[in-house]
Amino acid sequence: MANIRTEIFHFLEAEASATAASIVDFGLALGLVYGHILPYTWSNIIGVIMGGITNCLLNSRYVFRGHGRNKKDIAFRYFVVWLGSMCINGLGTNGVTALMGARWFVVVKSVIAFLVAVGFNYPLQRGFVFKSKEVKK
């Protein structure tokens, strides 16, 4: 039971980090769109990039501690996962928004972001990016 409790707490920590990154992502995207600075396609991509950087920094420092990996290894692994996440988020949001109309941008972005966070980002960050490095004997 303690293991389940630990895993749930760890998941909640990761989701808090993802929430902070989403605030950066959505804040930029919405600010750029509703400030009439860029169209939703470019605003979304910029938001995703900056949210990804925020998430990597927070996860490395506060969530997945004690992994034994150097910063370069983490950065590479995170970049690989982040590329997949960016493609799913960016293409999914832009594609569904194009089908439903720009007025649905916020709803579509929210649903896609949630699905990607829970079904793609967390499992890969836990099991690949920040997986504890095996110590060679």
PDB file of C-alpha atoms in Angstrom:
ATOM      1  CA  MET A   1       0.000   0.000   0.000  1.00  0.00           C
ATOM      2  CA  ALA A   2       2.867   2.385   0.749  1.00  0.00           C
ATOM      3  CA  ASN A   3       4.180   1.859  -2.794  1.00  0.00           C
ATOM      4  CA  ILE A   4       0.835   2.865  -4.290  1.00  0.00           C
ATOM      5  CA  ARG A   5       0.719   5.936  -2.046  1.00  0.00           C
ATOM      6  CA  THR A   6       4.261   6.868  -3.084  1.00  0.00           C
ATOM      7  CA  GLU A   7       3.442   6.453  -6.776  1.00  0.00           C
ATOM      8  CA  ILE A   8       0.293   8.569  -6.476  1.00  0.00           C
ATOM      9  CA  PHE A   9       2.229  11.312  -4.658  1.00  0.00           C
ATOM     10  CA  HIS A  10       4.939  11.186  -7.326  1.00  0.00           C
ATOM     11  CA  PHE A  11       2.327  11.437 -10.080  1.00  0.00           C
ATOM     12  CA  LEU A  12       0.767  14.441  -8.326  1.00  0.00           C
ATOM     13  CA  GLU A  13       4.174  16.128  -8.093  1.00  0.00           C
ATOM     14  CA  ALA A  14       4.683  15.599 -11.819  1.00  0.00           C
ATOM     15  CA  GLU A  15       1.217  16.953 -12.547  1.00  0.00           C
ATOM     16  CA  ALA A  16       1.946  20.061 -10.436  1.00  0.00           C
ATOM     17  CA  SER A  17       5.033  20.611 -12.579  1.00  0.00           C
ATOM     18  CA  ALA A  18       2.971  20.038 -15.712  1.00  0.00           C
ATOM     19  CA  THR A  19       0.379  22.520 -14.447  1.00  0.00           C
ATOM     20  CA  ALA A  20       3.037  25.205 -13.999  1.00  0.00           C
ATOM     21  CA  ALA A  21       4.346  24.447 -17.495  1.00  0.00           C
ATOM     22  CA  SER A  22       0.790  24.596 -18.858  1.00  0.00           C
ATOM     23  CA  ILE A  23       0.326  28.036 -17.314  1.00  0.00           C
ATOM     24  CA  VAL A  24       3.387  29.185 -19.253  1.00  0.00           C
ATOM     25  CA  ASP A  25       2.208  27.384 -22.403  1.00  0.00           C
ATOM     26  CA  PHE A  26      -1.395  28.601 -22.298  1.00  0.00           C
ATOM     27  CA  GLY A  27      -0.461  32.074 -21.048  1.00  0.00           C
ATOM     28  CA  LEU A  28       1.820  32.653 -23.993  1.00  0.00           C
ATOM     29  CA  ALA A  29      -0.459  31.024 -26.555  1.00  0.00           C
ATOM     30  CA  LEU A  30      -3.571  32.869 -25.438  1.00  0.00           C
ATOM     31  CA  GLY A  31      -1.726  36.145 -24.954  1.00  0.00           C
ATOM     32  CA  LEU A  32      -0.298  35.968 -28.458  1.00  0.00           C
ATOM     33  CA  VAL A  33      -3.636  34.961 -30.030  1.00  0.00           C
ATOM     34  CA  TYR A  34      -5.944  37.324 -28.146  1.00  0.00           C
ATOM     35  CA  GLY A  35      -3.359  40.097 -28.228  1.00  0.00           C
ATOM     36  CA  HIS A  36      -3.602  39.775 -32.023  1.00  0.00           C
ATOM     37  CA  ILE A  37       0.160  39.263 -32.214  1.00  0.00           C
ATOM     38  CA  LEU A  38       0.224  35.874 -33.977  1.00  0.00           C
ATOM     39  CA  PRO A  39      -2.325  33.411 -35.383  1.00  0.00           C
ATOM     40  CA  TYR A  40      -3.255  30.409 -33.213  1.00  0.00           C
ATOM     41  CA  THR A  41      -0.960  28.046 -35.161  1.00  0.00           C
ATOM     42  CA  TRP A  42       2.237  29.953 -34.302  1.00  0.00           C
ATOM     43  CA  SER A  43       1.036  30.998 -30.865  1.00  0.00           C
ATOM     44  CA  ASN A  44       0.360  27.372 -30.001  1.00  0.00           C
ATOM     45  CA  ILE A  45       3.815  26.238 -31.115  1.00  0.00           C
ATOM     46  CA  ILE A  46       5.573  28.986 -29.125  1.00  0.00           C
ATOM     47  CA  GLY A  47       3.507  28.116 -26.046  1.00  0.00           C
ATOM     48  CA  VAL A  48       4.338  24.426 -26.366  1.00  0.00           C
ATOM     49  CA  ILE A  49       8.080  25.149 -26.678  1.00  0.00           C
ATOM     50  CA  MET A  50       8.230  27.411 -23.639  1.00  0.00           C
ATOM     51  CA  GLY A  51       6.009  25.093 -21.604  1.00  0.00           C
ATOM     52  CA  GLY A  52       8.320  22.182 -22.452  1.00  0.00           C
ATOM     53  CA  ILE A  53      11.389  24.052 -21.255  1.00  0.00           C
ATOM     54  CA  THR A  54       9.598  24.987 -18.020  1.00  0.00           C
ATOM     55  CA  ASN A  55       8.486  21.398 -17.431  1.00  0.00           C
ATOM     56  CA  CYS A  56      11.953  19.928 -18.004  1.00  0.00           C
ATOM     57  CA  LEU A  57      13.562  22.347 -15.568  1.00  0.00           C
ATOM     58  CA  LEU A  58      10.952  21.781 -12.861  1.00  0.00           C
ATOM     59  CA  ASN A  59      10.943  17.994 -13.274  1.00  0.00           C
ATOM     60  CA  SER A  60      14.710  17.746 -13.194  1.00  0.00           C
ATOM     61  CA  ARG A  61      15.057  19.930 -10.126  1.00  0.00           C
ATOM     62  CA  TYR A  62      12.015  19.015  -8.016  1.00  0.00           C
ATOM     63  CA  VAL A  63      10.086  15.973  -9.232  1.00  0.00           C
ATOM     64  CA  PHE A  64      12.434  13.238 -10.475  1.00  0.00           C
ATOM     65  CA  ARG A  65      15.326  13.645  -8.045  1.00  0.00           C
ATOM     66  CA  GLY A  66      18.037  11.068  -7.487  1.00  0.00           C
ATOM     67  CA  HIS A  67      18.073   9.643 -10.987  1.00  0.00           C
ATOM     68  CA  GLY A  68      21.870   9.770 -11.314  1.00  0.00           C
ATOM     69  CA  ARG A  69      21.812  11.179 -14.850  1.00  0.00           C
ATOM     70  CA  ASN A  70      23.856  14.124 -16.020  1.00  0.00           C
ATOM     71  CA  LYS A  71      22.221  17.246 -17.448  1.00  0.00           C
ATOM     72  CA  LYS A  72      23.230  16.454 -21.023  1.00  0.00           C
ATOM     73  CA  ASP A  73      21.665  12.976 -20.849  1.00  0.00           C
ATOM     74  CA  ILE A  74      18.470  14.384 -19.345  1.00  0.00           C
ATOM     75  CA  ALA A  75      18.324  17.164 -21.925  1.00  0.00           C
ATOM     76  CA  PHE A  76      18.687  14.701 -24.805  1.00  0.00           C
ATOM     77  CA  ARG A  77      16.120  12.250 -23.432  1.00  0.00           C
ATOM     78  CA  TYR A  78      13.697  15.037 -22.576  1.00  0.00           C
ATOM     79  CA  PHE A  79      14.122  16.544 -26.041  1.00  0.00           C
ATOM     80  CA  VAL A  80      13.199  13.222 -27.676  1.00  0.00           C
ATOM     81  CA  VAL A  81      10.036  12.876 -25.582  1.00  0.00           C
ATOM     82  CA  TRP A  82       9.256  16.569 -25.903  1.00  0.00           C
ATOM     83  CA  LEU A  83       9.428  16.369 -29.711  1.00  0.00           C
ATOM     84  CA  GLY A  84       6.803  13.646 -29.672  1.00  0.00           C
ATOM     85  CA  SER A  85       4.712  15.626 -27.210  1.00  0.00           C
ATOM     86  CA  MET A  86       5.063  18.811 -29.243  1.00  0.00           C
ATOM     87  CA  CYS A  87       4.003  17.011 -32.410  1.00  0.00           C
ATOM     88  CA  ILE A  88       0.964  15.450 -30.753  1.00  0.00           C
ATOM     89  CA  ASN A  89       0.009  18.691 -28.970  1.00  0.00           C
ATOM     90  CA  GLY A  90       0.751  20.986 -31.892  1.00  0.00           C
ATOM     91  CA  LEU A  91      -0.624  18.890 -34.719  1.00  0.00           C
ATOM     92  CA  GLY A  92      -3.534  17.595 -32.661  1.00  0.00           C
ATOM     93  CA  THR A  93      -4.557  21.043 -31.452  1.00  0.00           C
ATOM     94  CA  ASN A  94      -4.097  22.710 -34.813  1.00  0.00           C
ATOM     95  CA  GLY A  95      -5.813  19.879 -36.699  1.00  0.00           C
ATOM     96  CA  VAL A  96      -8.835  19.616 -34.425  1.00  0.00           C
ATOM     97  CA  THR A  97      -9.107  23.420 -34.194  1.00  0.00           C
ATOM     98  CA  ALA A  98      -9.072  23.600 -38.002  1.00  0.00           C
ATOM     99  CA  LEU A  99     -11.946  21.079 -38.096  1.00  0.00           C
ATOM    100  CA  MET A 100     -14.005  22.678 -35.330  1.00  0.00           C
ATOM    101  CA  GLY A 101     -13.170  26.345 -35.885  1.00  0.00           C
ATOM    102  CA  ALA A 102     -10.894  28.852 -34.170  1.00  0.00           C
ATOM    103  CA  ARG A 103     -13.516  29.714 -31.548  1.00  0.00           C
ATOM    104  CA  TRP A 104     -12.948  26.224 -30.055  1.00  0.00           C
ATOM    105  CA  PHE A 105      -9.154  26.733 -29.768  1.00  0.00           C
ATOM    106  CA  VAL A 106      -9.077  26.949 -25.943  1.00  0.00           C
ATOM    107  CA  VAL A 107     -11.285  23.884 -25.432  1.00  0.00           C
ATOM    108  CA  VAL A 108      -9.411  21.820 -28.014  1.00  0.00           C
ATOM    109  CA  LYS A 109      -6.011  22.855 -26.629  1.00  0.00           C
ATOM    110  CA  SER A 110      -7.128  21.946 -23.099  1.00  0.00           C
ATOM    111  CA  VAL A 111      -8.421  18.488 -24.010  1.00  0.00           C
ATOM    112  CA  ILE A 112      -5.401  17.613 -26.163  1.00  0.00           C
ATOM    113  CA  ALA A 113      -2.984  18.898 -23.486  1.00  0.00           C
ATOM    114  CA  PHE A 114      -4.639  16.779 -20.779  1.00  0.00           C
ATOM    115  CA  LEU A 115      -4.610  13.612 -22.863  1.00  0.00           C
ATOM    116  CA  VAL A 116      -0.967  14.075 -23.865  1.00  0.00           C
ATOM    117  CA  ALA A 117       0.114  14.885 -20.287  1.00  0.00           C
ATOM    118  CA  VAL A 118      -1.433  11.791 -18.742  1.00  0.00           C
ATOM    119  CA  GLY A 119      -1.052   9.287 -21.559  1.00  0.00           C
ATOM    120  CA  PHE A 120       2.277  10.273 -23.089  1.00  0.00           C
ATOM    121  CA  ASN A 121       4.420  12.709 -21.098  1.00  0.00           C
ATOM    122  CA  TYR A 122       4.254  11.277 -17.587  1.00  0.00           C
ATOM    123  CA  PRO A 123       4.838   7.640 -18.525  1.00  0.00           C
ATOM    124  CA  LEU A 124       7.808   8.495 -20.750  1.00  0.00           C
ATOM    125  CA  GLN A 125       9.345  10.955 -18.327  1.00  0.00           C
ATOM    126  CA  ARG A 126       9.050   8.479 -15.463  1.00  0.00           C
ATOM    127  CA  GLY A 127      10.235   5.441 -17.409  1.00  0.00           C
ATOM    128  CA  PHE A 128      12.725   6.955 -19.875  1.00  0.00           C
ATOM    129  CA  VAL A 129      13.856  10.543 -19.290  1.00  0.00           C
ATOM    130  CA  PHE A 130      14.350  10.391 -15.528  1.00  0.00           C
ATOM    131  CA  LYS A 131      14.675   6.621 -15.108  1.00  0.00           C
ATOM    132  CA  SER A 132      17.310   5.934 -12.471  1.00  0.00           C
ATOM    133  CA  LYS A 133      20.663   5.217 -13.993  1.00  0.00           C
ATOM    134  CA  GLU A 134      21.931   1.777 -13.145  1.00  0.00           C
ATOM    135  CA  VAL A 135      25.186   1.831 -11.243  1.00  0.00           C
ATOM    136  CA  LYS A 136      27.770  -0.474 -12.831  1.00  0.00           C
ATOM    137  CA  LYS A 137      29.516  -2.822 -10.442  1.00  0.00           C
TER     138      LYS A 137
END
